[in-house]
Amino acid sequence: MALFSKDIQTMDDLFLHALQDIYYAEKKIESTLPKMIQKAGAGPLRDGFESHLDETHGHVERLEQAFTWLDKTPTVVSCPAIDGIIREADEIAHDISDQSVMDAALAAAAQAVEHYEITRYGTLIAWAREMDRNDLVELFEATLKEEKAADSRLTELAEARLNATA
Amino acid sequence: MALFSKDIQTMDDLFLHALQDIYYAEKKIESTLPKMIQKAGAGPLRDGFESHLDETHGHVERLEQAFTWLDKTPTVVSCPAIDGIIREADEIAHDISDQSVMDAALAAAAQAVEHYEITRYGTLIAWAREMDRNDLVELFEATLKEEKAADSRLTELAEARLNATA
């Protein structure tokens, strides 16, 4: 989250900024995942990306719900972190000729994306709890659960690769 | 990791590139943490950053060890992901006037850095296992354990904030 200190003086300001940051990130992921799906080999990696794209639409909707509950219009702030992570995921979606190497690289890029989301939703949940906003805690916990599950599926794929080569 | 596909055709290429990426990241963290220490309030957050800076020197050394074991000279590749994450951590280290809000923002930025490292070392370990390089697996597991502990300490700090405000 690109924080401009003049705008951020209270925890409420910080929270709103974090929300705008992850809203930007989820929308960027929504537009990037289709390219990763095209590059992924058939099978569980591609299936995983496809089901995570469906989940991502839901994450965007939950964030819009959070803005509404806070009486704010959904807006984004640019975020150098997710831009950098996605640029990597995107750059890798070029022409490595070996599909198996490509899949390993795509899965690693996707895990970096998941971990960024896991840390940001973890922070939002901690701050929402501090602000006594259990409605937001529950909303973000539902998303966090899906992000962690997506990360675990990617770890399982890496382990399956290992078993296949062992 | 900024991947240029022409250079990456095998898992060995991909592994070396990931190593150069995290080497760049650790060196960048080494140069950024002192600024975050200066901005952090006295107490556990500052202590945590200081002890993690010590650990980071060790992580850099372990990576240099890994290059040596692979008969490679330690080199970096630029990495838009960590650049973006660090830019956020750095930008936040400006003048939010309230120290408590500053500490919350710094801790969140640090957790984003930790999660990036956790995902990259997790990937390196999976690939090292696939390459049957148990020496590298053990080396990176030692670092991963410290990164996860640093992340847990930051989560505990957020929980302590909550208890203090409850």
JSON list of N, CA, C and O in Angstrom, two decimals, chain A residues 1-3 5 8-9 11 79-81 84 87-88 91-92 95-97 101 104 108 111-112 115 119-120 127 129-130 161-162, chain B residues 1-3 5 8-9 11 79-81 84 87-88 91-92 95 97 101 104 108 111-112 115 119-120 127 129-130 161-162:
[
{"chain": "A", "resi": 1, "resn": "MET", "atom": "N", "xyz": [0.85, -1.18, 0.00]},
{"chain": "A", "resi": 1, "resn": "MET", "atom": "CA", "xyz": [0.00, 0.00, 0.00]},
{"chain": "A", "resi": 1, "resn": "MET", "atom": "C", "xyz": [0.88, 1.23, 0.00]},
{"chain": "A", "resi": 1, "resn": "MET", "atom": "O", "xyz": [1.77, 1.37, 0.82]},
{"chain": "A", "resi": 2, "resn": "ALA", "atom": "N", "xyz": [0.66, 2.06, -0.97]},
{"chain": "A", "resi": 2, "resn": "ALA", "atom": "CA", "xyz": [1.45, 3.30, -1.06]},
{"chain": "A", "resi": 2, "resn": "ALA", "atom": "C", "xyz": [0.84, 4.30, -0.09]},
{"chain": "A", "resi": 2, "resn": "ALA", "atom": "O", "xyz": [-0.23, 4.82, -0.33]},
{"chain": "A", "resi": 3, "resn": "LEU", "atom": "N", "xyz": [1.53, 4.52, 0.97]},
{"chain": "A", "resi": 3, "resn": "LEU", "atom": "CA", "xyz": [0.96, 5.34, 2.03]},
{"chain": "A", "resi": 3, "resn": "LEU", "atom": "C", "xyz": [1.48, 6.76, 1.94]},
{"chain": "A", "resi": 3, "resn": "LEU", "atom": "O", "xyz": [2.68, 6.98, 1.92]},
{"chain": "A", "resi": 5, "resn": "SER", "atom": "N", "xyz": [1.62, 9.94, 3.96]},
{"chain": "A", "resi": 5, "resn": "SER", "atom": "CA", "xyz": [1.43, 10.15, 5.38]},
{"chain": "A", "resi": 5, "resn": "SER", "atom": "C", "xyz": [0.46, 11.28, 5.69]},
{"chain": "A", "resi": 5, "resn": "SER", "atom": "O", "xyz": [-0.24, 11.24, 6.67]},
{"chain": "A", "resi": 8, "resn": "ILE", "atom": "N", "xyz": [-2.87, 9.90, 6.41]},
{"chain": "A", "resi": 8, "resn": "ILE", "atom": "CA", "xyz": [-3.02, 8.81, 7.37]},
{"chain": "A", "resi": 8, "resn": "ILE", "atom": "C", "xyz": [-2.57, 9.25, 8.76]},
{"chain": "A", "resi": 8, "resn": "ILE", "atom": "O", "xyz": [-1.37, 9.29, 9.03]},
{"chain": "A", "resi": 9, "resn": "GLN", "atom": "N", "xyz": [-3.54, 9.58, 9.57]},
{"chain": "A", "resi": 9, "resn": "GLN", "atom": "CA", "xyz": [-3.18, 10.02, 10.93]},
{"chain": "A", "resi": 9, "resn": "GLN", "atom": "C", "xyz": [-3.82, 9.16, 12.00]},
{"chain": "A", "resi": 9, "resn": "GLN", "atom": "O", "xyz": [-3.35, 9.14, 13.14]},
{"chain": "A", "resi": 11, "resn": "MET", "atom": "N", "xyz": [-6.02, 5.25, 13.05]},
{"chain": "A", "resi": 11, "resn": "MET", "atom": "CA", "xyz": [-6.18, 3.85, 12.65]},
{"chain": "A", "resi": 11, "resn": "MET", "atom": "C", "xyz": [-7.30, 3.72, 11.61]},
{"chain": "A", "resi": 11, "resn": "MET", "atom": "O", "xyz": [-7.22, 2.87, 10.72]},
{"chain": "A", "resi": 79, "resn": "CYS", "atom": "N", "xyz": [-0.66, 0.38, -5.66]},
{"chain": "A", "resi": 79, "resn": "CYS", "atom": "CA", "xyz": [0.06, -0.44, -4.69]},
{"chain": "A", "resi": 79, "resn": "CYS", "atom": "C", "xyz": [1.30, -1.02, -5.37]},
{"chain": "A", "resi": 79, "resn": "CYS", "atom": "O", "xyz": [1.21, -1.97, -6.13]},
{"chain": "A", "resi": 80, "resn": "PRO", "atom": "N", "xyz": [2.47, -0.44, -5.11]},
{"chain": "A", "resi": 80, "resn": "PRO", "atom": "CA", "xyz": [3.68, -0.93, -5.76]},
{"chain": "A", "resi": 80, "resn": "PRO", "atom": "C", "xyz": [3.96, -2.41, -5.46]},
{"chain": "A", "resi": 80, "resn": "PRO", "atom": "O", "xyz": [4.53, -3.11, -6.29]},
{"chain": "A", "resi": 81, "resn": "ALA", "atom": "N", "xyz": [3.52, -2.88, -4.30]},
{"chain": "A", "resi": 81, "resn": "ALA", "atom": "CA", "xyz": [3.81, -4.28, -3.92]},
{"chain": "A", "resi": 81, "resn": "ALA", "atom": "C", "xyz": [3.12, -5.26, -4.86]},
{"chain": "A", "resi": 81, "resn": "ALA", "atom": "O", "xyz": [3.76, -6.10, -5.48]},
{"chain": "A", "resi": 84, "resn": "GLY", "atom": "N", "xyz": [4.39, -5.13, -8.41]},
{"chain": "A", "resi": 84, "resn": "GLY", "atom": "CA", "xyz": [5.65, -5.85, -8.59]},
{"chain": "A", "resi": 84, "resn": "GLY", "atom": "C", "xyz": [5.44, -7.36, -8.65]},
{"chain": "A", "resi": 84, "resn": "GLY", "atom": "O", "xyz": [5.98, -8.05, -9.51]},
{"chain": "A", "resi": 87, "resn": "ARG", "atom": "N", "xyz": [3.70, -8.22, -11.84]},
{"chain": "A", "resi": 87, "resn": "ARG", "atom": "CA", "xyz": [4.58, -8.07, -12.99]},
{"chain": "A", "resi": 87, "resn": "ARG", "atom": "C", "xyz": [5.42, -9.34, -13.16]},
{"chain": "A", "resi": 87, "resn": "ARG", "atom": "O", "xyz": [5.63, -9.83, -14.27]},
{"chain": "A", "resi": 88, "resn": "GLU", "atom": "N", "xyz": [5.88, -9.90, -12.03]},
{"chain": "A", "resi": 88, "resn": "GLU", "atom": "CA", "xyz": [6.63, -11.15, -12.08]},
{"chain": "A", "resi": 88, "resn": "GLU", "atom": "C", "xyz": [5.77, -12.29, -12.63]},
{"chain": "A", "resi": 88, "resn": "GLU", "atom": "O", "xyz": [6.20, -13.06, -13.48]},
{"chain": "A", "resi": 91, "resn": "GLU", "atom": "N", "xyz": [5.28, -11.57, -16.34]},
{"chain": "A", "resi": 91, "resn": "GLU", "atom": "CA", "xyz": [6.48, -11.77, -17.15]},
{"chain": "A", "resi": 91, "resn": "GLU", "atom": "C", "xyz": [6.76, -13.25, -17.38]},
{"chain": "A", "resi": 91, "resn": "GLU", "atom": "O", "xyz": [7.21, -13.65, -18.45]},
{"chain": "A", "resi": 92, "resn": "ILE", "atom": "N", "xyz": [6.48, -14.04, -16.34]},
{"chain": "A", "resi": 92, "resn": "ILE", "atom": "CA", "xyz": [6.76, -15.47, -16.45]},
{"chain": "A", "resi": 92, "resn": "ILE", "atom": "C", "xyz": [5.81, -16.13, -17.44]},
{"chain": "A", "resi": 92, "resn": "ILE", "atom": "O", "xyz": [6.12, -17.17, -18.01]},
{"chain": "A", "resi": 95, "resn": "ASP", "atom": "N", "xyz": [7.20, -17.16, -22.96]},
{"chain": "A", "resi": 95, "resn": "ASP", "atom": "CA", "xyz": [7.41, -18.45, -23.62]},
{"chain": "A", "resi": 95, "resn": "ASP", "atom": "C", "xyz": [8.60, -19.28, -23.12]},
{"chain": "A", "resi": 95, "resn": "ASP", "atom": "O", "xyz": [9.55, -19.48, -23.85]},
{"chain": "A", "resi": 96, "resn": "ILE", "atom": "N", "xyz": [8.50, -19.72, -21.83]},
{"chain": "A", "resi": 96, "resn": "ILE", "atom": "CA", "xyz": [9.37, -20.82, -21.42]},
{"chain": "A", "resi": 96, "resn": "ILE", "atom": "C", "xyz": [8.86, -22.02, -22.21]},
{"chain": "A", "resi": 96, "resn": "ILE", "atom": "O", "xyz": [7.66, -22.32, -22.17]},
{"chain": "A", "resi": 97, "resn": "SER", "atom": "N", "xyz": [9.74, -22.68, -22.93]},
{"chain": "A", "resi": 97, "resn": "SER", "atom": "CA", "xyz": [9.23, -23.70, -23.85]},
{"chain": "A", "resi": 97, "resn": "SER", "atom": "C", "xyz": [8.79, -24.98, -23.13]},
{"chain": "A", "resi": 97, "resn": "SER", "atom": "O", "xyz": [7.85, -25.63, -23.55]},
{"chain": "A", "resi": 101, "resn": "VAL", "atom": "N", "xyz": [8.50, -26.76, -16.58]},
{"chain": "A", "resi": 101, "resn": "VAL", "atom": "CA", "xyz": [9.22, -25.64, -15.96]},
{"chain": "A", "resi": 101, "resn": "VAL", "atom": "C", "xyz": [8.27, -24.43, -15.85]},
{"chain": "A", "resi": 101, "resn": "VAL", "atom": "O", "xyz": [8.23, -23.74, -14.83]},
{"chain": "A", "resi": 104, "resn": "ALA", "atom": "N", "xyz": [5.92, -24.92, -12.95]},
{"chain": "A", "resi": 104, "resn": "ALA", "atom": "CA", "xyz": [6.60, -24.69, -11.66]},
{"chain": "A", "resi": 104, "resn": "ALA", "atom": "C", "xyz": [6.73, -23.19, -11.40]},
{"chain": "A", "resi": 104, "resn": "ALA", "atom": "O", "xyz": [6.49, -22.71, -10.28]},
{"chain": "A", "resi": 108, "resn": "ALA", "atom": "N", "xyz": [4.81, -20.93, -8.47]},
{"chain": "A", "resi": 108, "resn": "ALA", "atom": "CA", "xyz": [5.59, -20.11, -7.52]},
{"chain": "A", "resi": 108, "resn": "ALA", "atom": "C", "xyz": [5.10, -18.66, -7.53]},
{"chain": "A", "resi": 108, "resn": "ALA", "atom": "O", "xyz": [4.95, -18.03, -6.48]},
{"chain": "A", "resi": 111, "resn": "GLN", "atom": "N", "xyz": [1.87, -18.44, -5.71]},
{"chain": "A", "resi": 111, "resn": "GLN", "atom": "CA", "xyz": [2.02, -18.50, -4.25]},
{"chain": "A", "resi": 111, "resn": "GLN", "atom": "C", "xyz": [2.48, -17.16, -3.68]},
{"chain": "A", "resi": 111, "resn": "GLN", "atom": "O", "xyz": [2.09, -16.78, -2.57]},
{"chain": "A", "resi": 112, "resn": "ALA", "atom": "N", "xyz": [3.30, -16.43, -4.42]},
{"chain": "A", "resi": 112, "resn": "ALA", "atom": "CA", "xyz": [3.71, -15.10, -3.97]},
{"chain": "A", "resi": 112, "resn": "ALA", "atom": "C", "xyz": [2.50, -14.17, -3.89]},
{"chain": "A", "resi": 112, "resn": "ALA", "atom": "O", "xyz": [2.35, -13.39, -2.94]},
{"chain": "A", "resi": 115, "resn": "HIS", "atom": "N", "xyz": [0.43, -15.19, -0.82]},
{"chain": "A", "resi": 115, "resn": "HIS", "atom": "CA", "xyz": [1.02, -14.75, 0.45]},
{"chain": "A", "resi": 115, "resn": "HIS", "atom": "C", "xyz": [0.84, -13.26, 0.66]},
{"chain": "A", "resi": 115, "resn": "HIS", "atom": "O", "xyz": [0.69, -12.81, 1.80]},
{"chain": "A", "resi": 119, "resn": "THR", "atom": "N", "xyz": [-1.16, -11.90, 4.00]},
{"chain": "A", "resi": 119, "resn": "THR", "atom": "CA", "xyz": [-0.64, -10.93, 4.98]},
{"chain": "A", "resi": 119, "resn": "THR", "atom": "C", "xyz": [-1.57, -9.72, 5.06]},
{"chain": "A", "resi": 119, "resn": "THR", "atom": "O", "xyz": [-1.84, -9.22, 6.16]},
{"chain": "A", "resi": 120, "resn": "ARG", "atom": "N", "xyz": [-2.10, -9.24, 3.94]},
{"chain": "A", "resi": 120, "resn": "ARG", "atom": "CA", "xyz": [-2.95, -8.05, 3.98]},
{"chain": "A", "resi": 120, "resn": "ARG", "atom": "C", "xyz": [-4.29, -8.32, 4.66]},
{"chain": "A", "resi": 120, "resn": "ARG", "atom": "O", "xyz": [-4.76, -7.50, 5.44]},
{"chain": "A", "resi": 127, "resn": "TRP", "atom": "N", "xyz": [-6.82, -5.33, 12.58]},
{"chain": "A", "resi": 127, "resn": "TRP", "atom": "CA", "xyz": [-7.24, -3.94, 12.78]},
{"chain": "A", "resi": 127, "resn": "TRP", "atom": "C", "xyz": [-8.76, -3.84, 12.96]},
{"chain": "A", "resi": 127, "resn": "TRP", "atom": "O", "xyz": [-9.24, -3.04, 13.77]},
{"chain": "A", "resi": 129, "resn": "ARG", "atom": "N", "xyz": [-10.65, -6.06, 14.29]},
{"chain": "A", "resi": 129, "resn": "ARG", "atom": "CA", "xyz": [-10.90, -6.54, 15.65]},
{"chain": "A", "resi": 129, "resn": "ARG", "atom": "C", "xyz": [-10.63, -5.41, 16.65]},
{"chain": "A", "resi": 129, "resn": "ARG", "atom": "O", "xyz": [-11.40, -5.19, 17.58]},
{"chain": "A", "resi": 130, "resn": "GLU", "atom": "N", "xyz": [-9.52, -4.69, 16.41]},
{"chain": "A", "resi": 130, "resn": "GLU", "atom": "CA", "xyz": [-9.15, -3.56, 17.27]},
{"chain": "A", "resi": 130, "resn": "GLU", "atom": "C", "xyz": [-10.24, -2.47, 17.22]},
{"chain": "A", "resi": 130, "resn": "GLU", "atom": "O", "xyz": [-10.48, -1.78, 18.22]},
{"chain": "A", "resi": 161, "resn": "ARG", "atom": "N", "xyz": [4.64, -32.92, -7.70]},
{"chain": "A", "resi": 161, "resn": "ARG", "atom": "CA", "xyz": [5.75, -32.89, -8.67]},
{"chain": "A", "resi": 161, "resn": "ARG", "atom": "C", "xyz": [6.92, -33.72, -8.15]},
{"chain": "A", "resi": 161, "resn": "ARG", "atom": "O", "xyz": [7.53, -34.50, -8.87]},
{"chain": "A", "resi": 162, "resn": "LEU", "atom": "N", "xyz": [7.19, -33.50, -6.83]},
{"chain": "A", "resi": 162, "resn": "LEU", "atom": "CA", "xyz": [8.32, -34.20, -6.20]},
{"chain": "A", "resi": 162, "resn": "LEU", "atom": "C", "xyz": [8.09, -35.71, -6.26]},
{"chain": "A", "resi": 162, "resn": "LEU", "atom": "O", "xyz": [8.97, -36.49, -6.64]},
{"chain": "B", "resi": 1, "resn": "MET", "atom": "N", "xyz": [10.46, -12.35, -8.82]},
{"chain": "B", "resi": 1, "resn": "MET", "atom": "CA", "xyz": [11.64, -12.56, -9.65]},
{"chain": "B", "resi": 1, "resn": "MET", "atom": "C", "xyz": [11.32, -12.19, -11.07]},
{"chain": "B", "resi": 1, "resn": "MET", "atom": "O", "xyz": [10.32, -12.64, -11.62]},
{"chain": "B", "resi": 2, "resn": "ALA", "atom": "N", "xyz": [12.11, -11.32, -11.61]},
{"chain": "B", "resi": 2, "resn": "ALA", "atom": "CA", "xyz": [11.88, -10.89, -12.99]},
{"chain": "B", "resi": 2, "resn": "ALA", "atom": "C", "xyz": [12.46, -11.96, -13.90]},
{"chain": "B", "resi": 2, "resn": "ALA", "atom": "O", "xyz": [13.67, -12.10, -14.02]},
{"chain": "B", "resi": 3, "resn": "LEU", "atom": "N", "xyz": [11.58, -12.71, -14.50]},
{"chain": "B", "resi": 3, "resn": "LEU", "atom": "CA", "xyz": [12.05, -13.87, -15.27]},
{"chain": "B", "resi": 3, "resn": "LEU", "atom": "C", "xyz": [12.11, -13.53, -16.74]},
{"chain": "B", "resi": 3, "resn": "LEU", "atom": "O", "xyz": [11.13, -13.08, -17.33]},
{"chain": "B", "resi": 5, "resn": "SER", "atom": "N", "xyz": [12.48, -15.25, -20.09]},
{"chain": "B", "resi": 5, "resn": "SER", "atom": "CA", "xyz": [12.30, -16.64, -20.47]},
{"chain": "B", "resi": 5, "resn": "SER", "atom": "C", "xyz": [13.46, -17.20, -21.27]},
{"chain": "B", "resi": 5, "resn": "SER", "atom": "O", "xyz": [13.75, -18.37, -21.18]},
{"chain": "B", "resi": 8, "resn": "ILE", "atom": "N", "xyz": [15.68, -19.10, -19.06]},
{"chain": "B", "resi": 8, "resn": "ILE", "atom": "CA", "xyz": [15.12, -20.10, -18.16]},
{"chain": "B", "resi": 8, "resn": "ILE", "atom": "C", "xyz": [14.44, -21.21, -18.94]},
{"chain": "B", "resi": 8, "resn": "ILE", "atom": "O", "xyz": [13.31, -21.04, -19.41]},
{"chain": "B", "resi": 9, "resn": "GLN", "atom": "N", "xyz": [15.15, -22.31, -19.11]},
{"chain": "B", "resi": 9, "resn": "GLN", "atom": "CA", "xyz": [14.57, -23.43, -19.85]},
{"chain": "B", "resi": 9, "resn": "GLN", "atom": "C", "xyz": [14.48, -24.69, -19.01]},
{"chain": "B", "resi": 9, "resn": "GLN", "atom": "O", "xyz": [13.72, -25.59, -19.34]},
{"chain": "B", "resi": 11, "resn": "MET", "atom": "N", "xyz": [14.72, -26.64, -14.85]},
{"chain": "B", "resi": 11, "resn": "MET", "atom": "CA", "xyz": [14.49, -26.40, -13.42]},
{"chain": "B", "resi": 11, "resn": "MET", "atom": "C", "xyz": [15.76, -25.82, -12.77]},
{"chain": "B", "resi": 11, "resn": "MET", "atom": "O", "xyz": [15.67, -25.01, -11.85]},
{"chain": "B", "resi": 79, "resn": "CYS", "atom": "N", "xyz": [14.16, -7.47, -8.85]},
{"chain": "B", "resi": 79, "resn": "CYS", "atom": "CA", "xyz": [12.94, -8.16, -8.47]},
{"chain": "B", "resi": 79, "resn": "CYS", "atom": "C", "xyz": [11.87, -7.13, -8.19]},
{"chain": "B", "resi": 79, "resn": "CYS", "atom": "O", "xyz": [11.85, -6.50, -7.13]},
{"chain": "B", "resi": 80, "resn": "PRO", "atom": "N", "xyz": [10.95, -6.92, -9.16]},
{"chain": "B", "resi": 80, "resn": "PRO", "atom": "CA", "xyz": [9.92, -5.89, -8.97]},
{"chain": "B", "resi": 80, "resn": "PRO", "atom": "C", "xyz": [9.06, -6.15, -7.73]},
{"chain": "B", "resi": 80, "resn": "PRO", "atom": "O", "xyz": [8.57, -5.20, -7.13]},
{"chain": "B", "resi": 81, "resn": "ALA", "atom": "N", "xyz": [8.91, -7.41, -7.34]},
{"chain": "B", "resi": 81, "resn": "ALA", "atom": "CA", "xyz": [8.04, -7.72, -6.20]},
{"chain": "B", "resi": 81, "resn": "ALA", "atom": "C", "xyz": [8.60, -7.13, -4.91]},
{"chain": "B", "resi": 81, "resn": "ALA", "atom": "O", "xyz": [7.93, -6.37, -4.21]},
{"chain": "B", "resi": 84, "resn": "GLY", "atom": "N", "xyz": [8.64, -3.36, -4.84]},
{"chain": "B", "resi": 84, "resn": "GLY", "atom": "CA", "xyz": [7.34, -2.78, -4.53]},
{"chain": "B", "resi": 84, "resn": "GLY", "atom": "C", "xyz": [7.00, -2.88, -3.05]},
{"chain": "B", "resi": 84, "resn": "GLY", "atom": "O", "xyz": [6.55, -1.91, -2.43]},
{"chain": "B", "resi": 87, "resn": "ARG", "atom": "N", "xyz": [9.23, -0.55, -1.15]},
{"chain": "B", "resi": 87, "resn": "ARG", "atom": "CA", "xyz": [8.86, 0.85, -1.39]},
{"chain": "B", "resi": 87, "resn": "ARG", "atom": "C", "xyz": [7.73, 1.25, -0.43]},
{"chain": "B", "resi": 87, "resn": "ARG", "atom": "O", "xyz": [7.71, 2.34, 0.11]},
{"chain": "B", "resi": 88, "resn": "GLU", "atom": "N", "xyz": [6.79, 0.31, -0.25]},
{"chain": "B", "resi": 88, "resn": "GLU", "atom": "CA", "xyz": [5.70, 0.58, 0.70]},
{"chain": "B", "resi": 88, "resn": "GLU", "atom": "C", "xyz": [6.22, 0.73, 2.12]},
{"chain": "B", "resi": 88, "resn": "GLU", "atom": "O", "xyz": [5.83, 1.65, 2.85]},
{"chain": "B", "resi": 91, "resn": "GLU", "atom": "N", "xyz": [8.06, 4.06, 2.21]},
{"chain": "B", "resi": 91, "resn": "GLU", "atom": "CA", "xyz": [7.19, 5.24, 2.15]},
{"chain": "B", "resi": 91, "resn": "GLU", "atom": "C", "xyz": [6.49, 5.48, 3.48]},
{"chain": "B", "resi": 91, "resn": "GLU", "atom": "O", "xyz": [6.29, 6.62, 3.90]},
{"chain": "B", "resi": 92, "resn": "ILE", "atom": "N", "xyz": [6.15, 4.37, 4.14]},
{"chain": "B", "resi": 92, "resn": "ILE", "atom": "CA", "xyz": [5.43, 4.51, 5.40]},
{"chain": "B", "resi": 92, "resn": "ILE", "atom": "C", "xyz": [6.34, 5.08, 6.49]},
{"chain": "B", "resi": 92, "resn": "ILE", "atom": "O", "xyz": [5.86, 5.67, 7.46]},
{"chain": "B", "resi": 95, "resn": "ASP", "atom": "N", "xyz": [6.48, 10.67, 7.90]},
{"chain": "B", "resi": 95, "resn": "ASP", "atom": "CA", "xyz": [6.03, 11.28, 9.15]},
{"chain": "B", "resi": 95, "resn": "ASP", "atom": "C", "xyz": [4.55, 11.17, 9.48]},
{"chain": "B", "resi": 95, "resn": "ASP", "atom": "O", "xyz": [3.86, 12.18, 9.51]},
{"chain": "B", "resi": 97, "resn": "SER", "atom": "N", "xyz": [2.29, 11.25, 12.29]},
{"chain": "B", "resi": 97, "resn": "SER", "atom": "CA", "xyz": [2.68, 11.88, 13.56]},
{"chain": "B", "resi": 97, "resn": "SER", "atom": "C", "xyz": [2.39, 10.99, 14.78]},
{"chain": "B", "resi": 97, "resn": "SER", "atom": "O", "xyz": [3.13, 11.01, 15.75]},
{"chain": "B", "resi": 101, "resn": "VAL", "atom": "N", "xyz": [-0.03, 4.68, 15.44]},
{"chain": "B", "resi": 101, "resn": "VAL", "atom": "CA", "xyz": [-0.47, 4.40, 14.05]},
{"chain": "B", "resi": 101, "resn": "VAL", "atom": "C", "xyz": [0.75, 4.04, 13.20]},
{"chain": "B", "resi": 101, "resn": "VAL", "atom": "O", "xyz": [0.71, 3.10, 12.41]},
{"chain": "B", "resi": 104, "resn": "ALA", "atom": "N", "xyz": [1.73, 0.46, 13.91]},
{"chain": "B", "resi": 104, "resn": "ALA", "atom": "CA", "xyz": [0.81, -0.49, 13.27]},
{"chain": "B", "resi": 104, "resn": "ALA", "atom": "C", "xyz": [1.14, -0.61, 11.79]},
{"chain": "B", "resi": 104, "resn": "ALA", "atom": "O", "xyz": [1.17, -1.72, 11.23]},
{"chain": "B", "resi": 108, "resn": "ALA", "atom": "N", "xyz": [2.70, -3.93, 9.78]},
{"chain": "B", "resi": 108, "resn": "ALA", "atom": "CA", "xyz": [2.02, -4.51, 8.63]},
{"chain": "B", "resi": 108, "resn": "ALA", "atom": "C", "xyz": [2.96, -4.59, 7.42]},
{"chain": "B", "resi": 108, "resn": "ALA", "atom": "O", "xyz": [2.98, -5.59, 6.70]},
{"chain": "B", "resi": 111, "resn": "GLN", "atom": "N", "xyz": [5.31, -7.42, 7.93]},
{"chain": "B", "resi": 111, "resn": "GLN", "atom": "CA", "xyz": [4.69, -8.74, 7.69]},
{"chain": "B", "resi": 111, "resn": "GLN", "atom": "C", "xyz": [4.58, -9.04, 6.20]},
{"chain": "B", "resi": 111, "resn": "GLN", "atom": "O", "xyz": [4.72, -10.20, 5.78]},
{"chain": "B", "resi": 112, "resn": "ALA", "atom": "N", "xyz": [4.36, -8.02, 5.39]},
{"chain": "B", "resi": 112, "resn": "ALA", "atom": "CA", "xyz": [4.32, -8.24, 3.94]},
{"chain": "B", "resi": 112, "resn": "ALA", "atom": "C", "xyz": [5.70, -8.70, 3.44]},
{"chain": "B", "resi": 112, "resn": "ALA", "atom": "O", "xyz": [5.80, -9.59, 2.60]},
{"chain": "B", "resi": 115, "resn": "HIS", "atom": "N", "xyz": [6.19, -12.36, 4.54]},
{"chain": "B", "resi": 115, "resn": "HIS", "atom": "CA", "xyz": [5.42, -13.31, 3.73]},
{"chain": "B", "resi": 115, "resn": "HIS", "atom": "C", "xyz": [6.04, -13.50, 2.36]},
{"chain": "B", "resi": 115, "resn": "HIS", "atom": "O", "xyz": [5.98, -14.59, 1.79]},
{"chain": "B", "resi": 119, "resn": "THR", "atom": "N", "xyz": [7.23, -17.27, 1.16]},
{"chain": "B", "resi": 119, "resn": "THR", "atom": "CA", "xyz": [6.82, -17.95, -0.07]},
{"chain": "B", "resi": 119, "resn": "THR", "atom": "C", "xyz": [8.03, -18.30, -0.94]},
{"chain": "B", "resi": 119, "resn": "THR", "atom": "O", "xyz": [8.11, -19.40, -1.49]},
{"chain": "B", "resi": 120, "resn": "ARG", "atom": "N", "xyz": [9.02, -17.41, -1.01]},
{"chain": "B", "resi": 120, "resn": "ARG", "atom": "CA", "xyz": [10.18, -17.69, -1.87]},
{"chain": "B", "resi": 120, "resn": "ARG", "atom": "C", "xyz": [11.05, -18.82, -1.29]},
{"chain": "B", "resi": 120, "resn": "ARG", "atom": "O", "xyz": [11.52, -19.68, -2.05]},
{"chain": "B", "resi": 127, "resn": "TRP", "atom": "N", "xyz": [11.84, -26.96, -4.62]},
{"chain": "B", "resi": 127, "resn": "TRP", "atom": "CA", "xyz": [12.63, -27.24, -5.82]},
{"chain": "B", "resi": 127, "resn": "TRP", "atom": "C", "xyz": [13.96, -27.93, -5.46]},
{"chain": "B", "resi": 127, "resn": "TRP", "atom": "O", "xyz": [14.42, -28.81, -6.20]},
{"chain": "B", "resi": 129, "resn": "ARG", "atom": "N", "xyz": [14.40, -29.95, -3.02]},
{"chain": "B", "resi": 129, "resn": "ARG", "atom": "CA", "xyz": [14.03, -31.34, -2.73]},
{"chain": "B", "resi": 129, "resn": "ARG", "atom": "C", "xyz": [13.88, -32.12, -4.04]},
{"chain": "B", "resi": 129, "resn": "ARG", "atom": "O", "xyz": [14.35, -33.25, -4.17]},
{"chain": "B", "resi": 130, "resn": "GLU", "atom": "N", "xyz": [13.24, -31.47, -5.01]},
{"chain": "B", "resi": 130, "resn": "GLU", "atom": "CA", "xyz": [13.03, -32.08, -6.33]},
{"chain": "B", "resi": 130, "resn": "GLU", "atom": "C", "xyz": [14.39, -32.37, -7.00]},
{"chain": "B", "resi": 130, "resn": "GLU", "atom": "O", "xyz": [14.53, -33.35, -7.75]},
{"chain": "B", "resi": 161, "resn": "ARG", "atom": "N", "xyz": [-1.60, -5.29, 20.92]},
{"chain": "B", "resi": 161, "resn": "ARG", "atom": "CA", "xyz": [-2.25, -3.99, 20.71]},
{"chain": "B", "resi": 161, "resn": "ARG", "atom": "C", "xyz": [-3.75, -4.11, 21.02]},
{"chain": "B", "resi": 161, "resn": "ARG", "atom": "O", "xyz": [-4.32, -3.25, 21.67]},
{"chain": "B", "resi": 162, "resn": "LEU", "atom": "N", "xyz": [-4.33, -5.22, 20.50]},
{"chain": "B", "resi": 162, "resn": "LEU", "atom": "CA", "xyz": [-5.77, -5.44, 20.69]},
{"chain": "B", "resi": 162, "resn": "LEU", "atom": "C", "xyz": [-6.09, -5.55, 22.18]},
{"chain": "B", "resi": 162, "resn": "LEU", "atom": "O", "xyz": [-7.03, -4.92, 22.67]}
]
